[in-house]
Amino acid sequence: MDILHLRYFLEVARQKSFTKASQTLRVSQPSISKVIKTLENELNITLLERAGREVELTDAGKAVFEKAQHVVLEFQDLASELSEVCNLKKGEITIGLPPMVGARFFPKVIGHFRQAYPLIQIKLIEVGSKQIEAGVEAGTLDLGVIALPASQEGFELFPFVNEALCVVLYQEHPLAGNTALTLAALKEEPFILYKEDFSLYDHILSQCQARGFRPAIACQSSQWDFIGEMVGARLGIALLPETVCKELDKDRFRCIPLTDPVIPWKLAIIRQKNRYLSFAAREWLSFTKAFFLAQNTNTSL
């Protein structure tokens, strides 16, 4: 049994005629008769009886008629729903964003996407890179944004930011007069550091340990602004990306390049390889790639 069988049966029942149903459906009468016979054989019941020139439903036919109407309507609704999904009129996307990244890089692209696709719902989950990787791998997130390198394999990556971390000091700090600093020169300094679920936390600690020390951590945060204010309050030093450093008050802060080692801050959008991605999520990924590529092109001109 398929939807075509039910549609032909319903039309014959409504018209009470194979001939009229044939004209309405624009299908030959023998074809309709064959379909109805196939349906009766499959159900092992008689659905229609000829009464003179008209066709009448049997008791079993009436029961099938009632149910078939609902089935065909549901199928039509499903077809309409799928058409809207495939044509990107509606859908839902769940995206993982680190708190430090989302507010800085994504309001514009999300705003433009919402203007283009107003019925697609975007659900943002603000957590650190480690949790985002786990969510994308488990399938609870469609897409995510992380700081590279990824801690596990199996992701497709679209890098869109590549900067270096700078040392951020309060203006009167004894090291503020330097034009460059090494990590080893900071070994006695208290660090205002990221929280443990941020990949930069592990990366900075490993680089410190490679140079023979573990930094004293004065405070941890997931917010750029708070980290900056803690430095301004003279509670310690911080390592922040160039983009963030450009927005700090030059009268209060001194941002100095870190040269040994250069610690990169690379951001990428990730998705799980070989896993189905919805039409809406695929379009958001394509839309976002084009947005950042255009931004990078305009910046380099």
PDB file of N, CA, C and O in Angstrom, residues 159-213:
ATOM      1  N   PRO A 159      38.869  27.497   9.779  1.00  0.00           N
ATOM      2  CA  PRO A 159      39.518  28.557  10.567  1.00  0.00           C
ATOM      3  C   PRO A 159      39.099  29.937  10.065  1.00  0.00           C
ATOM      4  O   PRO A 159      38.979  30.159   8.861  1.00  0.00           O
ATOM      5  N   PHE A 160      38.874  30.873  10.993  1.00  0.00           N
ATOM      6  CA  PHE A 160      38.495  32.220  10.567  1.00  0.00           C
ATOM      7  C   PHE A 160      39.210  33.322  11.349  1.00  0.00           C
ATOM      8  O   PHE A 160      39.075  34.499  11.012  1.00  0.00           O
ATOM      9  N   VAL A 161      39.977  32.974  12.375  1.00  0.00           N
ATOM     10  CA  VAL A 161      40.785  33.950  13.117  1.00  0.00           C
ATOM     11  C   VAL A 161      42.148  33.330  13.387  1.00  0.00           C
ATOM     12  O   VAL A 161      42.240  32.168  13.781  1.00  0.00           O
ATOM     13  N   ASN A 162      43.206  34.111  13.159  1.00  0.00           N
ATOM     14  CA  ASN A 162      44.564  33.658  13.460  1.00  0.00           C
ATOM     15  C   ASN A 162      45.346  34.846  14.016  1.00  0.00           C
ATOM     16  O   ASN A 162      45.808  35.704  13.271  1.00  0.00           O
ATOM     17  N   GLU A 163      45.465  34.908  15.336  1.00  0.00           N
ATOM     18  CA  GLU A 163      46.173  35.998  16.004  1.00  0.00           C
ATOM     19  C   GLU A 163      47.163  35.408  17.000  1.00  0.00           C
ATOM     20  O   GLU A 163      47.240  34.189  17.175  1.00  0.00           O
ATOM     21  N   ALA A 164      47.905  36.288  17.663  1.00  0.00           N
ATOM     22  CA  ALA A 164      48.824  35.864  18.717  1.00  0.00           C
ATOM     23  C   ALA A 164      48.375  36.478  20.040  1.00  0.00           C
ATOM     24  O   ALA A 164      47.713  37.522  20.073  1.00  0.00           O
ATOM     25  N   LEU A 165      48.743  35.816  21.134  1.00  0.00           N
ATOM     26  CA  LEU A 165      48.455  36.362  22.458  1.00  0.00           C
ATOM     27  C   LEU A 165      49.517  37.388  22.830  1.00  0.00           C
ATOM     28  O   LEU A 165      50.704  37.225  22.519  1.00  0.00           O
ATOM     29  N   CYS A 166      49.089  38.446  23.490  1.00  0.00           N
ATOM     30  CA  CYS A 166      49.993  39.480  23.986  1.00  0.00           C
ATOM     31  C   CYS A 166      49.959  39.481  25.517  1.00  0.00           C
ATOM     32  O   CYS A 166      48.974  39.079  26.133  1.00  0.00           O
ATOM     33  N   VAL A 167      51.044  39.955  26.094  1.00  0.00           N
ATOM     34  CA  VAL A 167      51.096  40.121  27.545  1.00  0.00           C
ATOM     35  C   VAL A 167      50.420  41.440  27.898  1.00  0.00           C
ATOM     36  O   VAL A 167      50.759  42.491  27.343  1.00  0.00           O
ATOM     37  N   VAL A 168      49.450  41.396  28.808  1.00  0.00           N
ATOM     38  CA  VAL A 168      48.730  42.603  29.221  1.00  0.00           C
ATOM     39  C   VAL A 168      49.144  42.940  30.653  1.00  0.00           C
ATOM     40  O   VAL A 168      49.007  42.117  31.567  1.00  0.00           O
ATOM     41  N   LEU A 169      49.653  44.167  30.828  1.00  0.00           N
ATOM     42  CA  LEU A 169      50.120  44.653  32.126  1.00  0.00           C
ATOM     43  C   LEU A 169      49.409  45.958  32.457  1.00  0.00           C
ATOM     44  O   LEU A 169      48.954  46.669  31.553  1.00  0.00           O
ATOM     45  N   TYR A 170      49.339  46.272  33.745  1.00  0.00           N
ATOM     46  CA  TYR A 170      48.878  47.619  34.075  1.00  0.00           C
ATOM     47  C   TYR A 170      50.011  48.588  33.748  1.00  0.00           C
ATOM     48  O   TYR A 170      51.193  48.233  33.710  1.00  0.00           O
ATOM     49  N   GLN A 171      49.666  49.834  33.475  1.00  0.00           N
ATOM     50  CA  GLN A 171      50.601  50.804  32.889  1.00  0.00           C
ATOM     51  C   GLN A 171      51.865  51.007  33.721  1.00  0.00           C
ATOM     52  O   GLN A 171      52.956  51.211  33.174  1.00  0.00           O
ATOM     53  N   GLU A 172      51.767  50.896  35.052  1.00  0.00           N
ATOM     54  CA  GLU A 172      52.928  51.174  35.905  1.00  0.00           C
ATOM     55  C   GLU A 172      53.703  49.912  36.268  1.00  0.00           C
ATOM     56  O   GLU A 172      54.598  49.945  37.119  1.00  0.00           O
ATOM     57  N   HIS A 173      53.395  48.806  35.651  1.00  0.00           N
ATOM     58  CA  HIS A 173      54.076  47.540  35.966  1.00  0.00           C
ATOM     59  C   HIS A 173      55.568  47.657  35.640  1.00  0.00           C
ATOM     60  O   HIS A 173      55.948  48.298  34.650  1.00  0.00           O
ATOM     61  N   PRO A 174      56.437  47.056  36.456  1.00  0.00           N
ATOM     62  CA  PRO A 174      57.880  47.144  36.209  1.00  0.00           C
ATOM     63  C   PRO A 174      58.317  46.630  34.833  1.00  0.00           C
ATOM     64  O   PRO A 174      59.347  47.078  34.303  1.00  0.00           O
ATOM     65  N   LEU A 175      57.547  45.721  34.243  1.00  0.00           N
ATOM     66  CA  LEU A 175      57.913  45.185  32.929  1.00  0.00           C
ATOM     67  C   LEU A 175      57.288  45.964  31.771  1.00  0.00           C
ATOM     68  O   LEU A 175      57.497  45.627  30.610  1.00  0.00           O
ATOM     69  N   ALA A 176      56.536  47.012  32.080  1.00  0.00           N
ATOM     70  CA  ALA A 176      55.775  47.722  31.054  1.00  0.00           C
ATOM     71  C   ALA A 176      56.652  48.442  30.036  1.00  0.00           C
ATOM     72  O   ALA A 176      56.186  48.789  28.947  1.00  0.00           O
ATOM     73  N   GLY A 177      57.920  48.664  30.348  1.00  0.00           N
ATOM     74  CA  GLY A 177      58.796  49.376  29.424  1.00  0.00           C
ATOM     75  C   GLY A 177      59.378  48.494  28.337  1.00  0.00           C
ATOM     76  O   GLY A 177      60.016  48.993  27.404  1.00  0.00           O
ATOM     77  N   ASN A 178      59.170  47.187  28.413  1.00  0.00           N
ATOM     78  CA  ASN A 178      59.727  46.269  27.419  1.00  0.00           C
ATOM     79  C   ASN A 178      58.943  46.340  26.097  1.00  0.00           C
ATOM     80  O   ASN A 178      57.742  46.600  26.087  1.00  0.00           O
ATOM     81  N   THR A 179      59.667  46.097  25.017  1.00  0.00           N
ATOM     82  CA  THR A 179      59.029  46.057  23.694  1.00  0.00           C
ATOM     83  C   THR A 179      58.595  44.640  23.329  1.00  0.00           C
ATOM     84  O   THR A 179      57.798  44.443  22.413  1.00  0.00           O
ATOM     85  N   ALA A 180      59.117  43.656  24.029  1.00  0.00           N
ATOM     86  CA  ALA A 180      58.732  42.255  23.840  1.00  0.00           C
ATOM     87  C   ALA A 180      59.033  41.515  25.141  1.00  0.00           C
ATOM     88  O   ALA A 180      59.897  41.939  25.917  1.00  0.00           O
ATOM     89  N   LEU A 181      58.323  40.435  25.370  1.00  0.00           N
ATOM     90  CA  LEU A 181      58.522  39.650  26.592  1.00  0.00           C
ATOM     91  C   LEU A 181      58.511  38.161  26.265  1.00  0.00           C
ATOM     92  O   LEU A 181      57.822  37.713  25.337  1.00  0.00           O
ATOM     93  N   THR A 182      59.287  37.413  27.055  1.00  0.00           N
ATOM     94  CA  THR A 182      59.250  35.960  26.959  1.00  0.00           C
ATOM     95  C   THR A 182      58.376  35.420  28.091  1.00  0.00           C
ATOM     96  O   THR A 182      58.163  36.104  29.101  1.00  0.00           O
ATOM     97  N   LEU A 183      57.923  34.201  27.936  1.00  0.00           N
ATOM     98  CA  LEU A 183      57.114  33.588  28.977  1.00  0.00           C
ATOM     99  C   LEU A 183      57.938  33.388  30.250  1.00  0.00           C
ATOM    100  O   LEU A 183      57.436  33.555  31.369  1.00  0.00           O
ATOM    101  N   ALA A 184      59.226  33.057  30.060  1.00  0.00           N
ATOM    102  CA  ALA A 184      60.100  32.842  31.219  1.00  0.00           C
ATOM    103  C   ALA A 184      60.217  34.101  32.069  1.00  0.00           C
ATOM    104  O   ALA A 184      60.385  34.029  33.299  1.00  0.00           O
ATOM    105  N   ALA A 185      60.142  35.279  31.437  1.00  0.00           N
ATOM    106  CA  ALA A 185      60.247  36.541  32.178  1.00  0.00           C
ATOM    107  C   ALA A 185      59.034  36.782  33.074  1.00  0.00           C
ATOM    108  O   ALA A 185      59.066  37.662  33.938  1.00  0.00           O
ATOM    109  N   LEU A 186      57.982  35.978  32.884  1.00  0.00           N
ATOM    110  CA  LEU A 186      56.743  36.167  33.646  1.00  0.00           C
ATOM    111  C   LEU A 186      56.586  35.141  34.762  1.00  0.00           C
ATOM    112  O   LEU A 186      55.540  35.094  35.413  1.00  0.00           O
ATOM    113  N   LYS A 187      57.598  34.324  35.006  1.00  0.00           N
ATOM    114  CA  LYS A 187      57.452  33.205  35.930  1.00  0.00           C
ATOM    115  C   LYS A 187      57.109  33.628  37.359  1.00  0.00           C
ATOM    116  O   LYS A 187      56.477  32.889  38.105  1.00  0.00           O
ATOM    117  N   GLU A 188      57.508  34.826  37.762  1.00  0.00           N
ATOM    118  CA  GLU A 188      57.213  35.288  39.123  1.00  0.00           C
ATOM    119  C   GLU A 188      55.907  36.075  39.207  1.00  0.00           C
ATOM    120  O   GLU A 188      55.521  36.515  40.295  1.00  0.00           O
ATOM    121  N   GLU A 189      55.245  36.242  38.071  1.00  0.00           N
ATOM    122  CA  GLU A 189      54.031  37.056  38.035  1.00  0.00           C
ATOM    123  C   GLU A 189      52.787  36.216  38.323  1.00  0.00           C
ATOM    124  O   GLU A 189      52.668  35.087  37.840  1.00  0.00           O
ATOM    125  N   PRO A 190      51.825  36.743  39.071  1.00  0.00           N
ATOM    126  CA  PRO A 190      50.523  36.067  39.188  1.00  0.00           C
ATOM    127  C   PRO A 190      49.742  36.217  37.874  1.00  0.00           C
ATOM    128  O   PRO A 190      49.765  37.287  37.258  1.00  0.00           O
ATOM    129  N   PHE A 191      49.097  35.162  37.456  1.00  0.00           N
ATOM    130  CA  PHE A 191      48.380  35.155  36.180  1.00  0.00           C
ATOM    131  C   PHE A 191      46.871  35.294  36.410  1.00  0.00           C
ATOM    132  O   PHE A 191      46.306  34.654  37.310  1.00  0.00           O
ATOM    133  N   ILE A 192      46.237  36.150  35.603  1.00  0.00           N
ATOM    134  CA  ILE A 192      44.782  36.149  35.487  1.00  0.00           C
ATOM    135  C   ILE A 192      44.497  35.240  34.296  1.00  0.00           C
ATOM    136  O   ILE A 192      44.779  35.585  33.153  1.00  0.00           O
ATOM    137  N   LEU A 193      43.955  34.050  34.579  1.00  0.00           N
ATOM    138  CA  LEU A 193      43.911  33.007  33.559  1.00  0.00           C
ATOM    139  C   LEU A 193      42.472  32.644  33.186  1.00  0.00           C
ATOM    140  O   LEU A 193      41.516  33.016  33.868  1.00  0.00           O
ATOM    141  N   TYR A 194      42.375  31.902  32.105  1.00  0.00           N
ATOM    142  CA  TYR A 194      41.073  31.412  31.648  1.00  0.00           C
ATOM    143  C   TYR A 194      40.621  30.249  32.521  1.00  0.00           C
ATOM    144  O   TYR A 194      41.409  29.644  33.243  1.00  0.00           O
ATOM    145  N   LYS A 195      39.338  29.911  32.430  1.00  0.00           N
ATOM    146  CA  LYS A 195      38.833  28.764  33.177  1.00  0.00           C
ATOM    147  C   LYS A 195      39.294  27.457  32.525  1.00  0.00           C
ATOM    148  O   LYS A 195      39.682  27.421  31.364  1.00  0.00           O
ATOM    149  N   GLU A 196      39.210  26.364  33.313  1.00  0.00           N
ATOM    150  CA  GLU A 196      39.768  25.092  32.876  1.00  0.00           C
ATOM    151  C   GLU A 196      39.114  24.520  31.626  1.00  0.00           C
ATOM    152  O   GLU A 196      39.733  23.735  30.903  1.00  0.00           O
ATOM    153  N   ASP A 197      37.858  24.881  31.332  1.00  0.00           N
ATOM    154  CA  ASP A 197      37.216  24.299  30.160  1.00  0.00           C
ATOM    155  C   ASP A 197      37.568  25.019  28.866  1.00  0.00           C
ATOM    156  O   ASP A 197      37.057  24.685  27.805  1.00  0.00           O
ATOM    157  N   PHE A 198      38.477  25.989  28.944  1.00  0.00           N
ATOM    158  CA  PHE A 198      38.976  26.679  27.754  1.00  0.00           C
ATOM    159  C   PHE A 198      40.298  26.055  27.337  1.00  0.00           C
ATOM    160  O   PHE A 198      41.184  25.835  28.173  1.00  0.00           O
ATOM    161  N   SER A 199      40.436  25.775  26.043  1.00  0.00           N
ATOM    162  CA  SER A 199      41.651  25.117  25.570  1.00  0.00           C
ATOM    163  C   SER A 199      42.897  25.966  25.809  1.00  0.00           C
ATOM    164  O   SER A 199      43.990  25.429  25.995  1.00  0.00           O
ATOM    165  N   LEU A 200      42.753  27.305  25.825  1.00  0.00           N
ATOM    166  CA  LEU A 200      43.910  28.164  26.086  1.00  0.00           C
ATOM    167  C   LEU A 200      44.477  27.950  27.482  1.00  0.00           C
ATOM    168  O   LEU A 200      45.670  28.159  27.710  1.00  0.00           O
ATOM    169  N   TYR A 201      43.631  27.552  28.413  1.00  0.00           N
ATOM    170  CA  TYR A 201      44.103  27.274  29.776  1.00  0.00           C
ATOM    171  C   TYR A 201      45.173  26.188  29.730  1.00  0.00           C
ATOM    172  O   TYR A 201      46.281  26.366  30.258  1.00  0.00           O
ATOM    173  N   ASP A 202      44.875  25.072  29.089  1.00  0.00           N
ATOM    174  CA  ASP A 202      45.839  23.976  28.990  1.00  0.00           C
ATOM    175  C   ASP A 202      47.068  24.389  28.184  1.00  0.00           C
ATOM    176  O   ASP A 202      48.201  24.023  28.527  1.00  0.00           O
ATOM    177  N   HIS A 203      46.850  25.131  27.108  1.00  0.00           N
ATOM    178  CA  HIS A 203      47.955  25.506  26.224  1.00  0.00           C
ATOM    179  C   HIS A 203      48.951  26.418  26.942  1.00  0.00           C
ATOM    180  O   HIS A 203      50.174  26.233  26.849  1.00  0.00           O
ATOM    181  N   ILE A 204      48.436  27.385  27.675  1.00  0.00           N
ATOM    182  CA  ILE A 204      49.324  28.300  28.406  1.00  0.00           C
ATOM    183  C   ILE A 204      50.074  27.555  29.507  1.00  0.00           C
ATOM    184  O   ILE A 204      51.293  27.729  29.684  1.00  0.00           O
ATOM    185  N   LEU A 205      49.381  26.708  30.244  1.00  0.00           N
ATOM    186  CA  LEU A 205      50.048  25.944  31.308  1.00  0.00           C
ATOM    187  C   LEU A 205      51.142  25.042  30.749  1.00  0.00           C
ATOM    188  O   LEU A 205      52.231  24.947  31.329  1.00  0.00           O
ATOM    189  N   SER A 206      50.868  24.384  29.635  1.00  0.00           N
ATOM    190  CA  SER A 206      51.878  23.488  29.061  1.00  0.00           C
ATOM    191  C   SER A 206      53.106  24.253  28.595  1.00  0.00           C
ATOM    192  O   SER A 206      54.246  23.782  28.742  1.00  0.00           O
ATOM    193  N   GLN A 207      52.912  25.464  28.052  1.00  0.00           N
ATOM    194  CA  GLN A 207      54.052  26.282  27.614  1.00  0.00           C
ATOM    195  C   GLN A 207      54.866  26.771  28.820  1.00  0.00           C
ATOM    196  O   GLN A 207      56.096  26.838  28.764  1.00  0.00           O
ATOM    197  N   CYS A 208      54.174  27.090  29.908  1.00  0.00           N
ATOM    198  CA  CYS A 208      54.886  27.489  31.128  1.00  0.00           C
ATOM    199  C   CYS A 208      55.694  26.322  31.689  1.00  0.00           C
ATOM    200  O   CYS A 208      56.873  26.472  32.068  1.00  0.00           O
ATOM    201  N   GLN A 209      55.076  25.152  31.751  1.00  0.00           N
ATOM    202  CA  GLN A 209      55.764  23.975  32.275  1.00  0.00           C
ATOM    203  C   GLN A 209      56.962  23.608  31.420  1.00  0.00           C
ATOM    204  O   GLN A 209      57.991  23.145  31.940  1.00  0.00           O
ATOM    205  N   ALA A 210      56.850  23.813  30.104  1.00  0.00           N
ATOM    206  CA  ALA A 210      57.984  23.539  29.217  1.00  0.00           C
ATOM    207  C   ALA A 210      59.160  24.461  29.509  1.00  0.00           C
ATOM    208  O   ALA A 210      60.303  24.150  29.154  1.00  0.00           O
ATOM    209  N   ARG A 211      58.897  25.589  30.185  1.00  0.00           N
ATOM    210  CA  ARG A 211      59.964  26.539  30.532  1.00  0.00           C
ATOM    211  C   ARG A 211      60.289  26.489  32.024  1.00  0.00           C
ATOM    212  O   ARG A 211      60.894  27.407  32.577  1.00  0.00           O
ATOM    213  N   GLY A 212      59.854  25.407  32.658  1.00  0.00           N
ATOM    214  CA  GLY A 212      60.316  25.131  34.010  1.00  0.00           C
ATOM    215  C   GLY A 212      59.523  25.741  35.142  1.00  0.00           C
ATOM    216  O   GLY A 212      59.999  25.773  36.284  1.00  0.00           O
ATOM    217  N   PHE A 213      58.311  26.213  34.909  1.00  0.00           N
ATOM    218  CA  PHE A 213      57.536  26.759  36.016  1.00  0.00           C
ATOM    219  C   PHE A 213      56.044  26.544  35.803  1.00  0.00           C
ATOM    220  O   PHE A 213      55.588  26.317  34.685  1.00  0.00           O
TER     221      PHE A 213
END
